[in-house]
Tab-separated table of C-alpha atoms and ligand atoms in Angstrom:
chain	number	residue	atom	x	y	z
P	113	MET	CA	-13.453	-20.606	-1.912
P	114	ALA	CA	-11.489	-16.983	-1.240
P	115	HIS	CA	-10.378	-15.635	-4.978
P	116	HIS	CA	-7.252	-13.784	-4.590
P	117	VAL	CA	-6.488	-11.012	-7.375
P	118	LEU	CA	-2.869	-10.826	-5.869
P	119	GLU	CA	-0.832	-13.156	-4.493
P	120	ILE	CA	2.643	-12.334	-3.515
P	121	GLU	CA	5.390	-14.789	-2.247
P	122	LYS	CA	8.858	-14.408	-0.653
P	123	LEU	CA	8.938	-10.870	-2.754
P	124	LYS	CA	12.717	-9.738	-2.455
P	125	VAL	CA	13.719	-6.538	-3.722
P	126	ARG	CA	17.216	-5.189	-3.603
P	127	PHE	CA	18.936	-1.631	-4.863
P	128	TRP	CA	22.566	-0.949	-4.805
P	129	SER	CA	23.403	2.009	-2.514
P	130	THR	CA	26.838	3.688	-3.336
P	131	ASN	CA	28.941	4.991	-0.331
P	132	LEU	CA	31.187	8.080	-1.422
P	133	LEU	CA	33.341	8.394	1.340
P	134	LYS	CA	34.134	4.740	0.376
P	135	LEU	CA	34.654	5.524	-3.399
P	136	LEU	CA	37.044	8.433	-2.394
P	137	ALA	CA	39.293	6.144	-0.007
P	138	GLY	CA	39.314	3.437	-2.688
P	139	LYS	CA	37.137	1.129	-0.991
P	140	ASP	CA	34.568	-0.848	-2.224
P	141	PRO	CA	31.377	1.628	-2.465
P	142	TYR	CA	28.607	-0.453	-3.033
P	143	GLN	CA	26.300	-1.846	-0.637
P	144	ILE	CA	23.577	-3.849	-1.066
P	145	ILE	CA	19.811	-2.257	0.530
P	146	GLU	CA	17.052	-5.227	0.755
P	147	ALA	CA	14.065	-2.725	0.767
P	148	VAL	CA	11.495	-5.556	0.479
P	149	SER	CA	12.745	-9.031	2.532
P	150	ASP	CA	10.461	-12.004	1.930
P	151	VAL	CA	6.744	-10.692	2.058
P	152	SER	CA	4.375	-12.714	1.229
P	153	LEU	CA	0.358	-10.853	0.964
P	154	ARG	CA	-2.784	-11.606	-0.318
P	155	VAL	CA	-5.679	-9.332	-1.924
P	156	GLU	CA	-8.916	-11.165	-2.532
P	157	GLN	CA	-11.266	-9.947	-4.816
P	158	GLY	CA	-13.607	-7.510	-3.701
P	159	THR	CA	-11.906	-6.792	-0.325
P	160	ILE	CA	-9.339	-4.637	0.730
P	161	LEU	CA	-5.855	-5.209	2.215
P	162	GLY	CA	-4.439	-2.441	4.212
P	163	LEU	CA	-0.331	-2.333	4.138
P	164	VAL	CA	0.497	0.024	7.123
P	165	GLY	CA	3.957	1.151	8.007
P	166	GLU	CA	6.074	4.255	8.782
P	167	SER	CA	7.408	5.910	5.447
P	168	GLY	CA	10.973	4.396	4.259
P	169	CYS	CA	9.345	0.720	5.339
P	170	GLY	CA	8.988	-0.888	1.881
P	171	LYS	CA	5.512	-0.647	1.500
P	172	THR	CA	5.720	1.450	-1.923
P	173	THR	CA	7.983	-0.375	-3.132
P	174	VAL	CA	6.128	-3.619	-2.716
P	175	ALA	CA	3.722	-1.354	-5.267
P	176	ARG	CA	5.795	-0.623	-7.468
P	177	SER	CA	6.994	-4.141	-7.861
P	178	VAL	CA	3.391	-5.212	-8.994
P	179	ILE	CA	3.462	-3.041	-11.553
P	180	GLY	CA	6.764	-3.198	-12.566
P	181	LEU	CA	8.413	-0.577	-12.011
P	182	ASN	CA	10.709	-1.834	-9.559
P	183	THR	CA	12.670	-5.548	-10.585
P	184	PRO	CA	12.227	-8.088	-7.626
P	185	GLN	CA	15.271	-10.215	-7.057
P	186	ALA	CA	13.435	-13.334	-5.887
P	187	GLY	CA	9.909	-14.211	-5.005
P	188	SER	CA	6.806	-14.270	-6.802
P	189	ILE	CA	4.012	-11.859	-7.859
P	190	ARG	CA	0.546	-13.419	-9.026
P	191	PHE	CA	-1.875	-11.139	-10.071
P	192	ALA	CA	-5.462	-12.967	-11.556
P	193	GLY	CA	-3.417	-16.280	-11.766
P	194	LYS	CA	-0.661	-14.600	-13.895
P	195	GLU	CA	3.012	-14.198	-13.166
P	196	LEU	CA	4.693	-11.091	-13.606
P	197	VAL	CA	7.798	-11.510	-12.087
P	198	GLY	CA	10.309	-12.090	-15.149
P	199	LEU	CA	7.930	-10.384	-17.710
P	200	SER	CA	9.145	-8.055	-20.068
P	201	GLN	CA	7.995	-4.166	-20.419
P	202	SER	CA	5.727	-5.306	-23.473
P	203	GLU	CA	4.428	-8.573	-21.911
P	204	PHE	CA	3.432	-5.788	-18.769
P	205	LYS	CA	2.207	-3.552	-21.013
P	206	PRO	CA	-2.087	-5.254	-20.782
P	207	VAL	CA	-1.405	-6.660	-17.250
P	208	ARG	CA	-0.607	-2.796	-16.195
P	209	ARG	CA	-3.889	-1.851	-18.212
P	210	GLN	CA	-5.651	-4.307	-15.221
P	211	ILE	CA	-4.689	-2.427	-12.081
P	212	ALA	CA	-5.070	0.961	-11.299
P	213	MET	CA	-2.912	3.657	-9.552
P	214	MET	CA	-4.378	6.099	-7.280
P	215	PHE	CA	-1.896	8.483	-6.202
P	216	GLN	CA	-1.646	10.647	-3.330
P	217	ASP	CA	-2.016	13.662	-5.239
P	218	PRO	CA	-4.164	13.080	-8.288
P	219	ASN	CA	-3.875	17.284	-9.484
P	220	GLY	CA	0.210	17.594	-8.359
P	221	SER	CA	1.024	15.426	-11.486
P	222	LEU	CA	-0.719	16.421	-13.858
P	223	SER	CA	-0.857	19.212	-15.809
P	224	PRO	CA	-3.244	22.230	-15.083
P	225	ARG	CA	-4.427	22.363	-18.659
P	226	PHE	CA	-5.992	19.201	-18.868
P	227	SER	CA	-9.870	19.315	-17.648
P	228	VAL	CA	-11.393	16.998	-15.893
P	229	LYS	CA	-12.892	14.789	-18.973
P	230	ASP	CA	-9.193	14.842	-20.103
P	231	LEU	CA	-8.199	13.190	-16.523
P	232	ILE	CA	-10.358	10.502	-16.485
P	233	THR	CA	-10.285	9.468	-20.261
P	234	GLU	CA	-6.283	9.740	-20.492
P	235	PRO	CA	-6.208	5.904	-19.592
P	236	PHE	CA	-7.756	5.109	-22.572
P	237	LYS	CA	-5.384	7.108	-24.617
P	238	ILE	CA	-2.599	5.737	-23.059
P	239	HIS	CA	-3.828	2.190	-23.842
P	240	GLY	CA	-4.800	3.031	-27.444
P	241	GLU	CA	-8.558	2.955	-26.754
P	242	ASN	CA	-9.163	6.506	-28.773
P	243	GLY	CA	-12.503	5.824	-29.692
P	244	ASP	CA	-14.284	8.560	-31.249
P	245	ASP	CA	-14.233	11.665	-28.689
P	246	VAL	CA	-18.525	11.466	-28.162
P	247	ASN	CA	-17.760	7.899	-26.425
P	248	LEU	CA	-14.881	9.243	-24.257
P	249	VAL	CA	-17.618	11.602	-23.070
P	250	GLU	CA	-19.620	9.354	-22.092
P	251	GLU	CA	-17.080	7.442	-20.507
P	252	ALA	CA	-16.197	10.584	-18.684
P	253	GLN	CA	-19.699	10.822	-17.595
P	254	ARG	CA	-20.648	7.620	-16.501
P	255	LEU	CA	-17.450	7.470	-14.342
P	256	LEU	CA	-18.024	10.891	-12.969
P	257	LYS	CA	-21.852	9.365	-11.375
P	258	MET	CA	-19.696	6.789	-10.082
P	259	VAL	CA	-17.773	8.587	-8.118
P	260	GLY	CA	-21.067	10.746	-6.804
P	261	LEU	CA	-19.752	13.880	-9.307
P	262	PRO	CA	-22.740	15.568	-11.411
P	263	PRO	CA	-20.964	14.961	-14.773
P	264	ASP	CA	-22.667	18.583	-16.277
P	265	SER	CA	-20.684	20.936	-13.692
P	266	PHE	CA	-17.029	18.653	-13.429
P	267	LEU	CA	-16.442	17.624	-17.277
P	268	GLY	CA	-14.971	21.009	-17.844
P	269	ARG	CA	-13.394	21.817	-14.557
P	270	ALA	CA	-9.653	22.715	-14.540
P	271	PRO	CA	-7.651	20.321	-11.493
P	272	HIS	CA	-7.345	24.279	-9.953
P	273	GLN	CA	-11.306	24.287	-9.688
P	274	LEU	CA	-11.323	21.158	-7.785
P	275	SER	CA	-11.555	21.001	-4.090
P	276	GLY	CA	-9.099	18.320	-2.031
P	277	GLY	CA	-12.499	15.664	-1.606
P	278	GLN	CA	-13.360	16.544	-5.451
P	279	ALA	CA	-9.687	16.069	-6.701
P	280	ARG	CA	-9.345	12.592	-4.682
P	281	ARG	CA	-12.938	11.548	-6.760
P	282	VAL	CA	-11.330	12.427	-10.001
P	283	GLY	CA	-8.737	10.125	-9.033
P	284	VAL	CA	-10.704	7.087	-8.229
P	285	ALA	CA	-12.872	7.577	-11.692
P	286	ARG	CA	-9.847	7.972	-13.654
P	287	ALA	CA	-8.441	4.668	-11.850
P	288	LEU	CA	-11.766	2.901	-12.403
P	289	ALA	CA	-11.641	4.062	-16.563
P	290	LEU	CA	-10.360	0.808	-17.702
P	291	SER	CA	-12.514	-1.268	-15.354
P	292	PRO	CA	-9.197	-2.772	-13.255
P	293	LYS	CA	-9.465	-5.681	-11.584
P	294	MET	CA	-7.082	-4.318	-8.657
P	295	ILE	CA	-6.364	-0.895	-7.510
P	296	ILE	CA	-3.057	-0.069	-5.638
P	297	ALA	CA	-4.024	2.853	-3.277
P	298	ASP	CA	-0.859	4.633	-1.735
P	299	GLU	CA	-1.728	7.195	0.801
P	300	PRO	CA	-5.542	7.513	-0.644
P	301	THR	CA	-6.536	10.467	2.037
P	302	ALA	CA	-2.979	11.971	2.569
P	303	GLY	CA	-3.956	15.960	2.978
P	304	LEU	CA	-7.506	15.504	3.594
P	305	ASP	CA	-10.051	16.794	5.986
P	306	VAL	CA	-10.685	13.960	8.612
P	307	SER	CA	-14.615	14.423	7.276
P	308	VAL	CA	-13.717	14.008	3.525
P	309	GLN	CA	-10.779	11.391	4.317
P	310	GLY	CA	-14.082	9.527	5.692
P	311	ASP	CA	-16.042	10.234	2.753
P	312	ILE	CA	-13.234	9.063	0.216
P	313	LEU	CA	-12.985	5.541	2.098
P	314	ASN	CA	-16.698	5.406	2.151
P	315	LEU	CA	-16.248	5.704	-2.129
P	316	CYS	CA	-13.589	2.931	-1.764
P	317	THR	CA	-15.779	0.456	-0.071
P	318	ARG	CA	-18.762	1.050	-2.239
P	319	ILE	CA	-16.289	1.060	-5.205
P	320	LYS	CA	-15.135	-2.441	-4.169
P	321	ARG	CA	-18.417	-3.763	-3.435
P	322	GLU	CA	-19.882	-2.868	-6.311
P	323	ASN	CA	-17.331	-3.372	-9.256
P	324	ASN	CA	-15.619	-6.855	-7.181
P	325	VAL	CA	-12.020	-4.717	-7.186
P	326	GLY	CA	-9.657	-5.757	-4.972
P	327	PHE	CA	-7.695	-3.079	-3.006
P	328	LEU	CA	-4.145	-2.735	-1.804
P	329	LEU	CA	-4.268	0.376	0.379
P	330	ILE	CA	-1.421	1.989	1.475
P	331	THR	CA	-0.762	3.924	4.193
P	332	HIS	CA	1.510	5.017	7.803
P	333	ASN	CA	-2.060	5.452	9.187
P	334	LEU	CA	-3.659	2.844	10.512
P	335	ALA	CA	-7.007	5.436	11.329
P	336	VAL	CA	-6.753	4.816	7.745
P	337	VAL	CA	-7.842	1.416	7.427
P	338	ARG	CA	-9.902	0.490	10.472
P	339	HIS	CA	-13.091	0.755	8.784
P	340	VAL	CA	-12.619	-0.014	5.472
P	341	SER	CA	-9.966	-3.178	5.119
P	342	GLU	CA	-10.951	-6.725	5.941
P	343	LYS	CA	-7.236	-7.587	5.969
P	344	LEU	CA	-3.994	-5.657	7.603
P	345	ALA	CA	-0.425	-6.308	7.032
P	346	VAL	CA	2.229	-4.495	8.900
P	347	MET	CA	5.489	-3.561	7.682
P	348	TYR	CA	8.667	-2.958	9.509
P	349	LEU	CA	12.032	-2.310	7.689
P	350	GLY	CA	10.511	-4.170	4.504
P	351	LYS	CA	9.472	-7.333	6.361
P	352	ILE	CA	5.795	-7.884	7.486
P	353	VAL	CA	5.395	-8.294	11.268
P	354	GLU	CA	2.149	-8.692	11.877
P	355	LYS	CA	-0.887	-9.784	9.512
P	356	GLY	CA	-4.553	-11.292	9.886
P	357	ASP	CA	-8.129	-10.010	9.833
P	358	THR	CA	-8.055	-6.000	10.817
P	359	ASP	CA	-10.758	-6.465	13.544
P	360	GLU	CA	-8.331	-9.269	15.060
P	361	ILE	CA	-5.456	-7.311	15.091
P	362	PHE	CA	-7.011	-3.726	16.359
P	363	ASN	CA	-8.498	-5.630	19.308
P	364	SER	CA	-5.106	-7.563	20.256
P	365	PRO	CA	-2.338	-6.734	18.726
P	366	ARG	CA	0.401	-9.582	19.227
P	367	HIS	CA	3.090	-7.695	17.702
P	368	PRO	CA	4.595	-4.361	19.268
P	369	TYR	CA	5.113	-2.527	16.718
P	370	THR	CA	1.507	-3.059	15.712
P	371	LEU	CA	0.788	-1.876	19.121
P	372	ALA	CA	2.869	1.116	18.919
P	373	LEU	CA	1.544	2.024	15.832
P	374	LEU	CA	-2.134	1.775	17.610
P	375	SER	CA	-0.908	3.854	20.428
P	376	ALA	CA	0.121	6.928	18.270
P	377	HIS	CA	-3.710	6.958	17.252
P	378	SER	CA	-5.015	7.428	21.171
P	379	HIS	CA	-8.420	6.608	19.934
P	380	LEU	CA	-7.778	3.642	18.534
P	381	ASN	CA	-6.272	2.034	21.121
P	382	PRO	CA	-7.213	-1.690	21.356
P	383	GLU	CA	-10.509	-2.315	23.367
P	384	ASN	CA	-9.442	-4.608	25.660
P	385	GLY	CA	-7.511	-2.062	27.993
P	386	ARG	CA	-3.969	-2.750	27.301
P	387	SER	CA	-1.907	0.450	27.830
P	388	ARG	CA	0.203	2.179	25.131
P	389	VAL	CA	3.287	2.253	24.170
P	390	GLU	CA	5.154	5.109	22.810
P	391	LEU	CA	7.820	4.677	19.830
P	392	LYS	CA	11.517	5.346	20.686
P	393	GLY	CA	13.864	6.867	18.441
P	394	ASP	CA	13.740	6.832	14.970
P	395	ILE	CA	13.539	3.967	12.045
P	396	PRO	CA	17.051	2.085	11.305
P	397	SER	CA	19.068	2.392	8.311
P	398	LEU	CA	18.727	-0.328	5.792
P	399	LEU	CA	22.143	-0.267	6.021
P	400	LYS	CA	22.364	-0.854	9.196
P	401	ARG	CA	20.047	-3.463	10.188
P	402	PRO	CA	20.147	-4.299	13.827
P	403	LYS	CA	20.880	-7.578	14.479
P	404	GLY	CA	18.356	-10.298	15.838
P	405	CYS	CA	14.813	-8.729	16.067
P	406	GLU	CA	14.954	-5.808	13.926
P	407	PHE	CA	12.691	-3.773	16.046
P	408	HIS	CA	14.541	-3.963	19.254
P	409	PRO	CA	16.297	-0.936	19.502
P	410	ARG	CA	13.135	-0.128	19.802
P	411	CYS	CA	10.994	-1.887	21.455
P	412	PRO	CA	9.487	-1.628	24.940
P	413	PHE	CA	9.817	-5.169	25.338
P	414	ALA	CA	12.727	-6.417	24.018
P	415	LYS	CA	14.990	-8.969	26.262
P	416	LYS	CA	18.497	-10.255	25.889
P	417	ILE	CA	17.395	-12.805	22.688
P	418	CYS	CA	15.779	-10.061	20.876
P	419	ARG	CA	19.504	-8.361	20.400
P	420	HIS	CA	20.982	-11.569	18.917
P	421	GLU	CA	18.231	-13.617	17.352
P	422	ALA	CA	15.852	-13.184	15.111
P	423	PRO	CA	11.940	-14.636	16.187
P	424	PRO	CA	10.323	-16.957	14.961
P	425	ASP	CA	7.273	-16.595	12.477
P	426	VAL	CA	4.148	-17.467	14.439
P	427	ARG	CA	0.806	-18.857	13.148
P	428	GLU	CA	-2.273	-18.318	15.204
P	429	GLY	CA	-5.517	-19.151	13.292
P	430	GLY	CA	-5.452	-17.112	9.929
P	431	ARG	CA	-2.956	-14.664	11.489
P	432	LYS	CA	0.349	-14.543	11.320
P	433	TYR	CA	3.330	-12.542	13.336
P	434	THR	CA	6.947	-12.551	13.925
P	435	CYS	CA	8.148	-12.135	18.059
P	436	HIS	CA	9.740	-14.007	20.809
P	437	PHE	CA	7.577	-11.919	23.310
P	438	PRO	CA	3.910	-11.733	21.323
P	439	LEU	CA	1.605	-9.897	23.690
P	440	GLN	CA	-1.398	-11.872	24.753
Z	121	SF4	FE1	10.153	-6.852	20.954
Z	121	SF4	FE2	11.384	-8.934	20.990
Z	121	SF4	FE3	9.384	-9.426	20.207
Z	121	SF4	FE4	11.090	-7.903	18.562
Z	121	SF4	S1	11.128	-10.279	19.567
Z	121	SF4	S2	9.274	-7.045	19.211
Z	121	SF4	S3	12.201	-7.051	19.940
Z	121	SF4	S4	9.750	-8.142	22.272
């Protein structure tokens, strides 16, 4: 039976926004933005779930909620069987140790005075597992080997002495430091050459297999998840519009937004010869959500009902999508 390391059910995350014009006009200036609406996702141990959508769609807010940086207003986040919603910061600390974050730019946020050894062993220090320095060196050597970097030539290097691909490998080593049960990778290949992207994705695949780690891989780029994620979820305006097995979705997307994302990468076009569609217009503001199907202003297949009636959730085997007129 599948063992899910992460189970998110009907998650809602809201933020307050202040409208200065309304404030000056003496009107109520506060508005609620629902950044994440009823999102349900599962990550199985030893597998990768790709969470895909345009920037601002709420995928990073989901990730931040999992590590306790955003407070959900409703729903449930179970990690390794433990409910995380409602935990205090001190209750969260041991959980955070088991969930590692891999950021887009592992160097940018870190001091240039750090050596690779400092970067990789910092999680031990943050979580109060200093040990003596010899142990930390041994750990850093072990972790560098795991990510394919020779320890002797990399331990003492400064961040600016690393190529983009090497820096991401150091980021993976750092993420693995505390033997996490899950890794959240936010745009792990952004800014890398295509061939280096492939190397990093292959490394993630090896890591998940060898360490039985669950990955939540967040990206705006479907090409990134095509060959590495077993499951895929497509997010639009804070909602999941389609989810299921990655291969099934690539071969026959049901939601027009998924097809549009696939079309944006012509080499990823669905293999059944379906025509391409292009996204019209910009992603709407969360403050002015369209009525009916929220994708309708940009959908080339929208009909009258789409403008005033929210589409139903449709289940098809292990797949789920939300559309009045799913593609066949
Ligand atoms: Fe397009 Fe209508 Fe489906 Fe929404 S419900 S995605 S507007 S066809």
